[in-house]
PDB file of C-alpha atoms in Angstrom:
ATOM      1  CA  UNK A 690     152.830 226.338 146.313  1.00 50.00           C
ATOM      2  CA  UNK A 691     153.921 224.260 143.041  1.00 52.00           C
ATOM      3  CA  UNK A 692     153.098 221.029 144.759  1.00 52.00           C
ATOM      4  CA  UNK A 693     149.717 222.208 144.507  1.00 50.00           C
ATOM      5  CA  UNK A 694     149.705 223.505 141.638  1.00 53.00           C
ATOM      6  CA  UNK A 695     150.791 220.689 140.279  1.00 55.00           C
ATOM      7  CA  UNK A 696     147.894 218.195 142.451  1.00 55.00           C
ATOM      8  CA  UNK A 697     144.821 220.661 141.313  1.00 54.00           C
ATOM      9  CA  UNK A 698     146.792 220.305 137.608  1.00 57.00           C
ATOM     10  CA  UNK A 699     146.596 216.381 137.490  1.00 57.00           C
ATOM     11  CA  UNK A 700     143.381 215.685 139.610  1.00 53.00           C
ATOM     12  CA  UNK A 701     141.567 218.057 136.741  1.00 55.00           C
ATOM     13  CA  UNK A 702     143.452 216.457 133.932  1.00 57.00           C
ATOM     14  CA  UNK A 703     141.815 213.008 135.713  1.00 56.00           C
ATOM     15  CA  UNK A 704     138.885 214.725 135.430  1.00 53.00           C
ATOM     16  CA  UNK A 705     139.001 215.880 131.753  1.00 54.00           C
ATOM     17  CA  UNK A 706     139.559 211.699 130.417  1.00 53.00           C
ATOM     18  CA  UNK A 707     136.776 210.632 132.607  1.00 50.00           C
ATOM     19  CA  UNK A 708     134.597 213.291 131.404  1.00 48.00           C
ATOM     20  CA  UNK A 709     135.970 212.887 128.331  1.00 49.00           C
ATOM     21  CA  UNK A 710     134.384 208.915 128.322  1.00 49.00           C
ATOM     22  CA  UNK A 711     132.064 209.462 125.832  1.00 46.00           C
ATOM     23  CA  UNK A 712     130.458 207.363 122.738  1.00 45.00           C
ATOM     24  CA  UNK A 713     132.676 210.561 120.258  1.00 47.00           C
ATOM     25  CA  UNK A 714     136.100 208.002 122.662  1.00 48.00           C
ATOM     26  CA  UNK A 715     138.615 209.149 119.846  1.00 51.00           C
ATOM     27  CA  UNK A 716     138.045 212.837 119.285  1.00 48.00           C
ATOM     28  CA  UNK A 717     137.730 212.697 123.188  1.00 49.00           C
ATOM     29  CA  UNK A 718     141.510 210.718 123.625  1.00 53.00           C
ATOM     30  CA  UNK A 719     143.330 213.368 121.163  1.00 55.00           C
ATOM     31  CA  UNK A 720     141.759 215.747 122.974  1.00 49.00           C
ATOM     32  CA  UNK A 721     143.503 214.273 125.589  1.00 51.00           C
ATOM     33  CA  UNK A 722     145.640 213.182 124.675  1.00 61.00           C
ATOM     34  CA  UNK A 723     146.696 217.229 123.158  1.00 56.00           C
ATOM     35  CA  UNK A 724     145.996 218.083 127.245  1.00 55.00           C
ATOM     36  CA  UNK A 725     148.410 215.529 128.339  1.00 59.00           C
ATOM     37  CA  UNK A 726     151.663 217.470 125.576  1.00 64.00           C
ATOM     38  CA  UNK A 727     150.587 220.219 127.565  1.00 58.00           C
ATOM     39  CA  UNK A 728     150.468 219.331 130.966  1.00 57.00           C
ATOM     40  CA  UNK A 729     154.169 217.654 130.518  1.00 62.00           C
ATOM     41  CA  UNK A 730     155.848 219.882 128.431  1.00 64.00           C
ATOM     42  CA  UNK A 731     154.887 222.568 131.689  1.00 59.00           C
ATOM     43  CA  UNK A 732     156.335 219.989 133.612  1.00 60.00           C
ATOM     44  CA  UNK A 733     159.845 219.409 132.176  1.00 65.00           C
ATOM     45  CA  UNK A 734     159.937 223.047 131.525  1.00 65.00           C
ATOM     46  CA  UNK A 735     159.551 224.112 135.011  1.00 57.00           C
ATOM     47  CA  UNK A 736     162.261 221.199 136.117  1.00 65.00           C
ATOM     48  CA  UNK A 737     164.583 221.822 133.838  1.00 69.00           C
ATOM     49  CA  UNK A 738     163.981 226.299 134.204  1.00 65.00           C
ATOM     50  CA  UNK A 739     165.618 224.971 138.312  1.00 64.00           C
ATOM     51  CA  UNK A 740     167.684 222.261 136.784  1.00 63.00           C
ATOM     52  CA  UNK A 741     169.664 226.084 134.654  1.00 66.00           C
ATOM     53  CA  UNK A 742     169.245 227.648 137.946  1.00 60.00           C
ATOM     54  CA  UNK A 743     170.924 225.262 139.880  1.00 57.00           C
ATOM     55  CA  UNK A 744     173.712 224.274 137.572  1.00 56.00           C
ATOM     56  CA  UNK A 745     173.877 228.759 137.471  1.00 56.00           C
ATOM     57  CA  UNK A 746     173.920 229.061 141.795  1.00 52.00           C
ATOM     58  CA  UNK A 747     176.384 225.954 141.672  1.00 50.00           C
ATOM     59  CA  UNK A 748     179.215 227.605 138.927  1.00 49.00           C
ATOM     60  CA  UNK A 749     178.978 231.097 140.529  1.00 49.00           C
ATOM     61  CA  UNK A 750     179.803 229.968 144.256  1.00 43.00           C
ATOM     62  CA  UNK A 751     182.995 227.598 142.362  1.00 49.00           C
ATOM     63  CA  UNK A 752     184.314 230.892 141.050  1.00 50.00           C
ATOM     64  CA  UNK A 753     183.989 232.390 144.228  1.00 46.00           C
ATOM     65  CA  UNK A 754     185.103 229.211 145.648  1.00 45.00           C
ATOM     66  CA  UNK A 755     188.200 229.771 144.477  1.00 47.00           C
ATOM     67  CA  UNK A 756     188.659 233.547 144.031  1.00 45.00           C
ATOM     68  CA  UNK A 757     188.785 232.873 147.744  1.00 44.00           C
ATOM     69  CA  UNK A 758     191.062 230.313 147.891  1.00 45.00           C
ATOM     70  CA  UNK A 759     193.413 231.652 145.404  1.00 45.00           C
ATOM     71  CA  UNK A 760     193.470 234.697 147.816  1.00 43.00           C
ATOM     72  CA  UNK A 761     193.484 232.744 151.760  1.00 42.00           C
ATOM     73  CA  UNK A 762     195.678 229.196 149.920  1.00 43.00           C
ATOM     74  CA  UNK A 763     197.102 228.039 153.636  1.00 44.00           C
ATOM     75  CA  UNK A 764     192.604 228.680 154.754  1.00 42.00           C
ATOM     76  CA  UNK A 765     189.704 225.637 154.893  1.00 41.00           C
ATOM     77  CA  UNK A 766     186.197 226.448 154.245  1.00 38.00           C
ATOM     78  CA  UNK A 767     184.622 224.921 156.507  1.00 41.00           C
ATOM     79  CA  UNK A 768     181.827 221.874 154.947  1.00 35.00           C
ATOM     80  CA  UNK A 769     178.556 223.303 157.264  1.00 36.00           C
ATOM     81  CA  UNK A 770     179.403 226.829 156.365  1.00 40.00           C
ATOM     82  CA  UNK A 771     179.905 225.180 152.215  1.00 41.00           C
ATOM     83  CA  UNK A 772     176.902 223.994 151.857  1.00 36.00           C
ATOM     84  CA  UNK A 773     174.716 225.975 153.701  1.00 43.00           C
ATOM     85  CA  UNK A 774     175.127 228.959 151.473  1.00 39.00           C
ATOM     86  CA  UNK A 775     174.655 226.417 148.131  1.00 44.00           C
ATOM     87  CA  UNK A 776     171.099 225.615 149.430  1.00 44.00           C
ATOM     88  CA  UNK A 777     170.587 229.090 150.837  1.00 47.00           C
ATOM     89  CA  UNK A 778     171.410 229.907 147.158  1.00 51.00           C
ATOM     90  CA  UNK A 779     169.272 227.396 145.391  1.00 45.00           C
ATOM     91  CA  UNK A 780     166.400 228.262 147.915  1.00 47.00           C
ATOM     92  CA  UNK A 781     166.694 232.004 146.532  1.00 48.00           C
ATOM     93  CA  UNK A 782     167.163 231.198 142.476  1.00 47.00           C
ATOM     94  CA  UNK A 783     163.787 228.927 142.979  1.00 42.00           C
ATOM     95  CA  UNK A 784     161.857 231.426 144.505  1.00 45.00           C
ATOM     96  CA  UNK A 785     163.776 234.055 141.420  1.00 46.00           C
ATOM     97  CA  UNK A 786     162.269 231.292 139.261  1.00 42.00           C
ATOM     98  CA  UNK A 787     158.775 230.849 140.195  1.00 43.00           C
ATOM     99  CA  UNK A 788     158.811 234.788 140.373  1.00 46.00           C
ATOM    100  CA  UNK A 789     158.868 234.092 136.326  1.00 46.00           C
ATOM    101  CA  UNK A 790     156.673 231.083 136.131  1.00 43.00           C
ATOM    102  CA  UNK A 791     153.482 232.102 138.199  1.00 46.00           C
ATOM    103  CA  UNK A 792     153.510 235.429 137.060  1.00 49.00           C
ATOM    104  CA  UNK A 793     149.910 235.491 135.417  1.00 47.00           C
ATOM    105  CA  UNK A 794     147.027 238.155 137.412  1.00 49.00           C
ATOM    106  CA  UNK A 795     146.485 237.816 141.546  1.00 51.00           C
ATOM    107  CA  UNK A 796     148.174 235.381 143.968  1.00 56.00           C
ATOM    108  CA  UNK A 797     147.488 232.988 146.350  1.00 67.00           C
ATOM    109  CA  UNK A 798     143.733 230.513 145.925  1.00 70.00           C
ATOM    110  CA  UNK A 799     142.839 233.513 142.869  1.00 72.00           C
ATOM    111  CA  UNK A 800     145.605 232.474 140.945  1.00 70.00           C
ATOM    112  CA  UNK A 801     146.345 228.720 141.349  1.00 70.00           C
ATOM    113  CA  UNK A 802     141.830 229.217 140.588  1.00 74.00           C
ATOM    114  CA  UNK A 803     143.214 231.158 137.188  1.00 74.00           C
ATOM    115  CA  UNK A 804     145.151 228.966 136.003  1.00 75.00           C
ATOM    116  CA  UNK A 805     143.305 225.642 136.024  1.00 75.00           C
ATOM    117  CA  UNK A 806     140.222 227.841 134.879  1.00 78.00           C
ATOM    118  CA  UNK A 807     142.299 228.919 131.709  1.00 77.00           C
ATOM    119  CA  UNK A 808     143.646 225.069 131.401  1.00 79.00           C
ATOM    120  CA  UNK A 809     140.044 224.426 130.814  1.00 78.00           C
ATOM    121  CA  UNK A 810     138.846 226.543 129.228  1.00 78.00           C
ATOM    122  CA  UNK A 811     141.820 225.153 126.644  1.00 76.00           C
ATOM    123  CA  UNK A 812     140.300 221.608 126.750  1.00 78.00           C
ATOM    124  CA  UNK A 813     136.885 222.739 126.743  1.00 76.00           C
ATOM    125  CA  UNK A 814     137.844 224.416 123.194  1.00 77.00           C
ATOM    126  CA  UNK A 815     139.577 222.187 121.969  1.00 76.00           C
ATOM    127  CA  UNK A 816     137.370 219.773 122.535  1.00 75.00           C
ATOM    128  CA  UNK A 817     135.100 221.648 120.881  1.00 75.00           C
ATOM    129  CA  UNK A 818     136.819 222.202 117.756  1.00 73.00           C
ATOM    130  CA  UNK A 819     137.313 219.209 116.798  1.00 73.00           C
ATOM    131  CA  UNK A 820     133.703 217.776 117.008  1.00 73.00           C
ATOM    132  CA  UNK A 821     132.809 221.040 114.329  1.00 75.00           C
ATOM    133  CA  UNK A 822     135.833 219.530 112.626  1.00 75.00           C
ATOM    134  CA  UNK A 823     135.111 216.311 112.184  1.00 74.00           C
ATOM    135  CA  UNK A 824     131.685 217.750 111.850  1.00 74.00           C
ATOM    136  CA  UNK A 825     132.783 219.144 108.382  1.00 73.00           C
ATOM    137  CA  UNK A 826     134.254 216.333 107.469  1.00 78.00           C
ATOM    138  CA  UNK A 827     131.133 214.165 107.741  1.00 74.00           C
ATOM    139  CA  UNK A 828     129.309 215.921 106.230  1.00 79.00           C
ATOM    140  CA  UNK A 829     131.933 216.924 103.266  1.00 84.00           C
ATOM    141  CA  UNK A 830     131.694 213.056 102.970  1.00 85.00           C
ATOM    142  CA  UNK A 831     128.216 212.205 102.708  1.00 84.00           C
ATOM    143  CA  UNK A 832     127.903 215.515  99.730  1.00 88.00           C
ATOM    144  CA  UNK A 833     130.521 213.175  98.077  1.00 88.00           C
ATOM    145  CA  UNK A 834     128.489 209.758  98.559  1.00 87.00           C
ATOM    146  CA  UNK A 835     125.290 211.710  97.236  1.00 90.00           C
ATOM    147  CA  UNK A 836     126.700 212.651  94.454  1.00 92.00           C
ATOM    148  CA  UNK A 837     128.064 209.427  92.818  1.00 91.00           C
ATOM    149  CA  UNK A 838     124.891 207.787  94.035  1.00 92.00           C
ATOM    150  CA  UNK A 839     123.022 210.168  91.200  1.00 93.00           C
ATOM    151  CA  UNK A 840     125.450 208.865  89.243  1.00 93.00           C
ATOM    152  CA  UNK A 841     125.165 205.987  89.518  1.00 93.00           C
ATOM    153  CA  UNK A 842     121.213 205.470  89.093  1.00 94.00           C
ATOM    154  CA  UNK A 843     121.091 207.885  86.798  1.00 93.00           C
ATOM    155  CA  UNK A 844     123.729 205.255  85.331  1.00 93.00           C
ATOM    156  CA  UNK A 845     121.426 202.300  85.901  1.00 94.00           C
ATOM    157  CA  UNK A 846     119.179 203.941  84.528  1.00 93.00           C
ATOM    158  CA  UNK A 847     120.362 204.079  80.621  1.00 94.00           C
ATOM    159  CA  UNK A 848     121.180 200.973  80.903  1.00 94.00           C
ATOM    160  CA  UNK A 849     117.799 199.126  83.064  1.00 93.00           C
ATOM    161  CA  UNK A 850     115.974 201.437  79.315  1.00 94.00           C
ATOM    162  CA  UNK A 851     117.878 199.483  76.944  1.00 94.00           C
ATOM    163  CA  UNK A 852     118.000 196.593  78.810  1.00 95.00           C
ATOM    164  CA  UNK A 853     113.682 196.681  78.972  1.00 95.00           C
ATOM    165  CA  UNK A 854     112.911 197.613  74.935  1.00 95.00           C
ATOM    166  CA  UNK A 855     116.202 194.426  74.744  1.00 94.00           C
ATOM    167  CA  UNK A 856     113.680 192.056  77.160  1.00 94.00           C
ATOM    168  CA  UNK A 857     110.280 193.878  75.228  1.00 94.00           C
ATOM    169  CA  UNK A 858     112.079 192.221  72.188  1.00 94.00           C
ATOM    170  CA  UNK A 859     112.479 188.871  73.678  1.00 92.00           C
ATOM    171  CA  UNK A 860     109.364 188.445  74.353  1.00 93.00           C
ATOM    172  CA  UNK A 861     107.183 189.751  71.725  1.00 94.00           C
ATOM    173  CA  UNK A 862     109.729 187.089  69.352  1.00 93.00           C
ATOM    174  CA  UNK A 863     108.128 184.363  71.892  1.00 92.00           C
ATOM    175  CA  UNK A 864     104.710 185.427  71.783  1.00 94.00           C
ATOM    176  CA  UNK A 865     104.811 184.880  68.008  1.00 94.00           C
ATOM    177  CA  UNK A 866     106.575 181.526  68.456  1.00 92.00           C
ATOM    178  CA  UNK A 867     104.192 179.711  70.938  1.00 93.00           C
ATOM    179  CA  UNK A 868     100.918 181.653  68.461  1.00 94.00           C
ATOM    180  CA  UNK A 869     102.723 179.047  65.271  1.00 92.00           C
ATOM    181  CA  UNK A 870     103.778 175.791  67.495  1.00 90.00           C
ATOM    182  CA  UNK A 871      99.928 175.783  68.315  1.00 91.00           C
ATOM    183  CA  UNK A 872      99.258 176.713  64.717  1.00 91.00           C
ATOM    184  CA  UNK A 873      97.560 172.801  63.013  1.00 90.00           C
ATOM    185  CA  UNK A 874     100.719 173.768  60.214  1.00 90.00           C
ATOM    186  CA  UNK A 875     103.808 173.050  62.097  1.00 89.00           C
ATOM    187  CA  UNK A 876     103.414 169.706  61.735  1.00 88.00           C
ATOM    188  CA  UNK A 877     103.821 170.435  57.233  1.00 89.00           C
ATOM    189  CA  UNK A 878     105.924 173.382  57.987  1.00 90.00           C
ATOM    190  CA  UNK A 879     108.296 174.120  60.203  1.00 89.00           C
ATOM    191  CA  UNK A 880     110.586 177.448  58.895  1.00 90.00           C
ATOM    192  CA  UNK A 881     109.071 180.349  60.959  1.00 91.00           C
ATOM    193  CA  UNK A 882     109.011 179.072  64.250  1.00 90.00           C
ATOM    194  CA  UNK A 883     112.673 177.636  64.094  1.00 89.00           C
ATOM    195  CA  UNK A 884     113.021 181.172  62.654  1.00 89.00           C
ATOM    196  CA  UNK A 885     111.935 183.034  65.525  1.00 89.00           C
ATOM    197  CA  UNK A 886     112.365 180.397  68.141  1.00 87.00           C
ATOM    198  CA  UNK A 887     116.547 180.866  67.302  1.00 86.00           C
ATOM    199  CA  UNK A 888     116.761 184.500  67.242  1.00 88.00           C
ATOM    200  CA  UNK A 889     114.059 185.068  69.934  1.00 87.00           C
ATOM    201  CA  UNK A 890     116.523 182.252  72.515  1.00 81.00           C
ATOM    202  CA  UNK A 891     118.756 184.165  75.117  1.00 80.00           C
ATOM    203  CA  UNK A 892     118.720 186.559  77.745  1.00 85.00           C
ATOM    204  CA  UNK A 893     119.698 189.721  77.235  1.00 86.00           C
ATOM    205  CA  UNK A 894     122.611 191.443  80.872  1.00 84.00           C
ATOM    206  CA  UNK A 895     120.896 193.800  83.647  1.00 91.00           C
ATOM    207  CA  UNK A 896     124.085 194.587  85.545  1.00 90.00           C
ATOM    208  CA  UNK A 897     123.456 197.569  87.537  1.00 91.00           C
ATOM    209  CA  UNK A 898     126.509 200.003  88.618  1.00 89.00           C
ATOM    210  CA  UNK A 899     125.663 200.203  93.003  1.00 86.00           C
ATOM    211  CA  UNK A 900     129.414 200.481  94.226  1.00 88.00           C
ATOM    212  CA  UNK A 901     128.014 203.397  95.464  1.00 88.00           C
ATOM    213  CA  UNK A 902     125.281 202.300  97.749  1.00 89.00           C
ATOM    214  CA  UNK A 903     127.809 198.523  98.375  1.00 89.00           C
ATOM    215  CA  UNK A 904     130.976 200.979  99.377  1.00 87.00           C
ATOM    216  CA  UNK A 905     128.366 202.271 102.508  1.00 87.00           C
ATOM    217  CA  UNK A 906     126.574 199.143 103.160  1.00 86.00           C
ATOM    218  CA  UNK A 907     129.710 197.107 103.658  1.00 85.00           C
ATOM    219  CA  UNK A 908     131.838 200.447 105.575  1.00 84.00           C
ATOM    220  CA  UNK A 909     129.166 201.017 107.414  1.00 81.00           C
ATOM    221  CA  UNK A 910     128.766 205.088 106.458  1.00 83.00           C
ATOM    222  CA  UNK A 911     125.503 204.949 105.739  1.00 82.00           C
ATOM    223  CA  UNK A 912     125.234 206.808 108.799  1.00 84.00           C
ATOM    224  CA  UNK A 913     126.565 209.805 107.116  1.00 84.00           C
ATOM    225  CA  UNK A 914     123.845 210.037 105.305  1.00 86.00           C
ATOM    226  CA  UNK A 915     121.886 212.108 107.615  1.00 84.00           C
ATOM    227  CA  UNK A 916     118.727 212.484 105.431  1.00 87.00           C
ATOM    228  CA  UNK A 917     116.376 209.518 107.307  1.00 89.00           C
ATOM    229  CA  UNK A 918     113.994 208.862 104.022  1.00 91.00           C
ATOM    230  CA  UNK A 919     117.272 210.032 101.610  1.00 90.00           C
ATOM    231  CA  UNK A 920     118.705 206.582 103.067  1.00 90.00           C
ATOM    232  CA  UNK A 921     115.843 205.154 103.820  1.00 92.00           C
ATOM    233  CA  UNK A 922     114.724 205.276  99.425  1.00 93.00           C
ATOM    234  CA  UNK A 923     118.103 203.954  98.834  1.00 92.00           C
ATOM    235  CA  UNK A 924     117.695 200.753 100.898  1.00 92.00           C
ATOM    236  CA  UNK A 925     114.582 200.162  98.908  1.00 94.00           C
ATOM    237  CA  UNK A 926     116.177 200.745  95.429  1.00 94.00           C
ATOM    238  CA  UNK A 927     119.633 198.482  97.530  1.00 93.00           C
ATOM    239  CA  UNK A 928     116.062 195.777  97.525  1.00 94.00           C
ATOM    240  CA  UNK A 929     114.625 195.949  94.056  1.00 94.00           C
ATOM    241  CA  UNK A 930     117.721 195.507  92.465  1.00 94.00           C
ATOM    242  CA  UNK A 931     118.874 192.420  94.686  1.00 94.00           C
ATOM    243  CA  UNK A 932     114.699 190.765  93.717  1.00 94.00           C
ATOM    244  CA  UNK A 933     115.658 191.818  90.237  1.00 94.00           C
ATOM    245  CA  UNK A 934     119.070 190.019  90.131  1.00 93.00           C
ATOM    246  CA  UNK A 935     116.686 186.843  92.062  1.00 93.00           C
ATOM    247  CA  UNK A 936     115.286 186.410  89.156  1.00 92.00           C
ATOM    248  CA  UNK A 937     117.250 187.081  86.453  1.00 91.00           C
ATOM    249  CA  UNK A 938     119.440 184.138  88.169  1.00 90.00           C
ATOM    250  CA  UNK A 939     116.139 181.554  87.675  1.00 88.00           C
ATOM    251  CA  UNK A 940     116.065 182.852  84.222  1.00 88.00           C
ATOM    252  CA  UNK A 941     120.065 181.673  83.198  1.00 83.00           C
ATOM    253  CA  UNK A 942     119.524 178.729  84.946  1.00 79.00           C
ATOM    254  CA  UNK A 943     116.267 178.326  82.162  1.00 78.00           C
ATOM    255  CA  UNK A 944     117.857 179.581  79.415  1.00 74.00           C
ATOM    256  CA  UNK A 945     120.767 176.350  79.801  1.00 64.00           C
ATOM    257  CA  UNK A 946     118.058 174.473  80.152  1.00 64.00           C
ATOM    258  CA  UNK A 947     116.287 175.051  77.452  1.00 69.00           C
ATOM    259  CA  UNK A 948     116.816 172.329  74.630  1.00 69.00           C
ATOM    260  CA  UNK A 949     113.689 170.365  73.895  1.00 71.00           C
ATOM    261  CA  UNK A 950     113.587 172.875  70.646  1.00 74.00           C
ATOM    262  CA  UNK A 951     116.331 170.912  69.339  1.00 80.00           C
ATOM    263  CA  UNK A 952     114.276 167.258  69.673  1.00 82.00           C
ATOM    264  CA  UNK A 953     111.647 169.410  67.867  1.00 87.00           C
ATOM    265  CA  UNK A 954     113.199 170.481  64.290  1.00 87.00           C
ATOM    266  CA  UNK A 955     115.002 169.242  61.726  1.00 88.00           C
ATOM    267  CA  UNK A 956     118.198 171.663  61.966  1.00 85.00           C
ATOM    268  CA  UNK A 957     120.233 169.684  58.694  1.00 86.00           C
ATOM    269  CA  UNK A 958     117.338 169.931  55.540  1.00 88.00           C
ATOM    270  CA  UNK A 959     116.525 173.631  57.780  1.00 86.00           C
ATOM    271  CA  UNK A 960     119.952 174.663  57.644  1.00 85.00           C
ATOM    272  CA  UNK A 961     119.640 173.127  53.816  1.00 86.00           C
ATOM    273  CA  UNK A 962     117.473 174.991  52.059  1.00 82.00           C
ATOM    274  CA  UNK A 963     114.913 176.882  54.714  1.00 81.00           C
ATOM    275  CA  UNK A 964     112.672 178.002  51.279  1.00 85.00           C
ATOM    276  CA  UNK A 965     110.670 175.012  51.368  1.00 89.00           C
ATOM    277  CA  UNK A 966     108.368 173.520  54.231  1.00 89.00           C
ATOM    278  CA  UNK A 967     110.316 171.286  56.360  1.00 87.00           C
ATOM    279  CA  UNK A 968     108.746 169.374  58.893  1.00 90.00           C
ATOM    280  CA  UNK A 969     108.437 168.701  62.095  1.00 88.00           C
ATOM    281  CA  UNK A 970     111.021 165.237  63.208  1.00 86.00           C
ATOM    282  CA  UNK A 971     109.471 162.263  64.207  1.00 87.00           C
ATOM    283  CA  UNK A 972     110.826 163.104  67.766  1.00 86.00           C
ATOM    284  CA  UNK A 973     109.449 166.353  67.542  1.00 84.00           C
ATOM    285  CA  UNK A 974     105.658 165.687  66.939  1.00 86.00           C
ATOM    286  CA  UNK A 975     105.073 163.810  70.451  1.00 86.00           C
ATOM    287  CA  UNK A 976     107.442 165.826  72.170  1.00 85.00           C
ATOM    288  CA  UNK A 977     105.317 169.569  70.489  1.00 87.00           C
ATOM    289  CA  UNK A 978     103.253 169.667  73.853  1.00 88.00           C
ATOM    290  CA  UNK A 979     106.417 169.462  75.652  1.00 87.00           C
ATOM    291  CA  UNK A 980     108.425 172.027  73.626  1.00 87.00           C
ATOM    292  CA  UNK A 981     104.871 174.575  73.806  1.00 90.00           C
ATOM    293  CA  UNK A 982     105.005 174.200  77.911  1.00 88.00           C
ATOM    294  CA  UNK A 983     108.518 174.691  78.509  1.00 87.00           C
ATOM    295  CA  UNK A 984     108.326 178.248  76.196  1.00 89.00           C
ATOM    296  CA  UNK A 985     105.220 179.396  77.947  1.00 90.00           C
ATOM    297  CA  UNK A 986     106.912 178.514  81.432  1.00 88.00           C
ATOM    298  CA  UNK A 987     109.530 180.980  80.044  1.00 90.00           C
ATOM    299  CA  UNK A 988     107.969 183.704  78.387  1.00 90.00           C
ATOM    300  CA  UNK A 989     106.098 183.728  82.525  1.00 91.00           C
ATOM    301  CA  UNK A 990     109.704 184.256  83.624  1.00 91.00           C
ATOM    302  CA  UNK A 991     110.515 186.517  80.774  1.00 92.00           C
ATOM    303  CA  UNK A 992     107.040 188.708  81.785  1.00 93.00           C
ATOM    304  CA  UNK A 993     108.176 188.325  85.406  1.00 93.00           C
ATOM    305  CA  UNK A 994     111.339 190.061  85.043  1.00 94.00           C
ATOM    306  CA  UNK A 995     110.370 192.937  82.193  1.00 95.00           C
ATOM    307  CA  UNK A 996     108.223 193.088  86.086  1.00 95.00           C
ATOM    308  CA  UNK A 997     111.193 193.260  88.664  1.00 95.00           C
ATOM    309  CA  UNK A 998     113.963 195.510  85.848  1.00 96.00           C
ATOM    310  CA  UNK A 999     111.246 198.012  84.773  1.00 96.00           C
ATOM    311  CA  UNK A1000     110.751 198.769  88.659  1.00 95.00           C
ATOM    312  CA  UNK A1001     114.278 199.465  89.517  1.00 95.00           C
ATOM    313  CA  UNK A1002     114.093 202.456  86.440  1.00 95.00           C
ATOM    314  CA  UNK A1003     111.365 203.851  88.104  1.00 94.00           C
ATOM    315  CA  UNK A1004     112.218 203.395  92.472  1.00 94.00           C
ATOM    316  CA  UNK A1005     115.669 204.788  90.873  1.00 94.00           C
ATOM    317  CA  UNK A1006     114.435 208.169  88.674  1.00 94.00           C
ATOM    318  CA  UNK A1007     112.105 208.592  92.284  1.00 94.00           C
ATOM    319  CA  UNK A1008     115.283 208.079  94.545  1.00 94.00           C
ATOM    320  CA  UNK A1009     117.408 210.582  92.178  1.00 93.00           C
ATOM    321  CA  UNK A1010     114.724 212.791  92.006  1.00 93.00           C
ATOM    322  CA  UNK A1011     113.599 212.977  95.553  1.00 93.00           C
ATOM    323  CA  UNK A1012     117.550 212.945  96.502  1.00 92.00           C
ATOM    324  CA  UNK A1013     117.546 216.250  94.008  1.00 91.00           C
ATOM    325  CA  UNK A1014     115.349 218.524  96.097  1.00 90.00           C
ATOM    326  CA  UNK A1015     116.880 216.919  99.074  1.00 88.00           C
ATOM    327  CA  UNK A1016     120.181 218.145  98.226  1.00 88.00           C
ATOM    328  CA  UNK A1017     119.192 220.941  95.758  1.00 83.00           C
ATOM    329  CA  UNK A1018     121.377 219.121  93.136  1.00 82.00           C
ATOM    330  CA  UNK A1019     120.565 219.870  89.354  1.00 73.00           C
TER     331      UNK A1019
END
């Protein structure tokens, strides 16, 4: 019966292993590993108990034999009788151990079915508990990511507002320079155009604090955001940021090539005295039209950059408002 019992447990273990081969393989492997350890411990306990009982029987037999030998030193005990006695003693010990080991309710096949049912419930409940624990862990991680995203976007909104103000100020200055370059008096008096162009030559920097979004995308943990609308809006915000960065890179490349104004103005005399009118250089009179065209293209690129940064700002504000509503965050 013991062999039958262990065979049933082994077959059940193999069946559970097969059934648990689902997409949650890591979780199933953990549960099966615990079941395997419990099963091996049960077998080892059974074997150790049998060995201890056998040792007890051997010691009892040895003491009995020595006692008889002292009483009758000349009498030899037949080998067959000694072997039979040992076998009988071990059998009695095994039966006694089996009686204590299988002390579950019922008898016969009912007893083994009860053992089978208990093991099944233990494995199944362990599986449910592990699954529930992983779900709680993922839910906690989702909350942490959501709070971090909200803080990042709030930081982006503050910085983008400051950058927008600076970019709009630059664009206003460039508009004034274009008006001065198109006036007839620029040829004789370039002081104001030079001053405005110098002040507004440059580009304000905006760098998004998108560490949480990048972590979600690179590690594949975006799946933890169970609200599909929220995850979709996060991706829209990320795509808007990419479009802004593309335009920003183009503008940085263009500002390096903004060297035409160096040929238009007389830097030496303008830096000496800005109170008297300083005309354009001879080369500047020839390249004035080219300088105007380059500056106008720069101004249009600046308008596009402002437009994309404003889109980033608005999309971030909408995303924060939506997340706060969906996750009840204040």
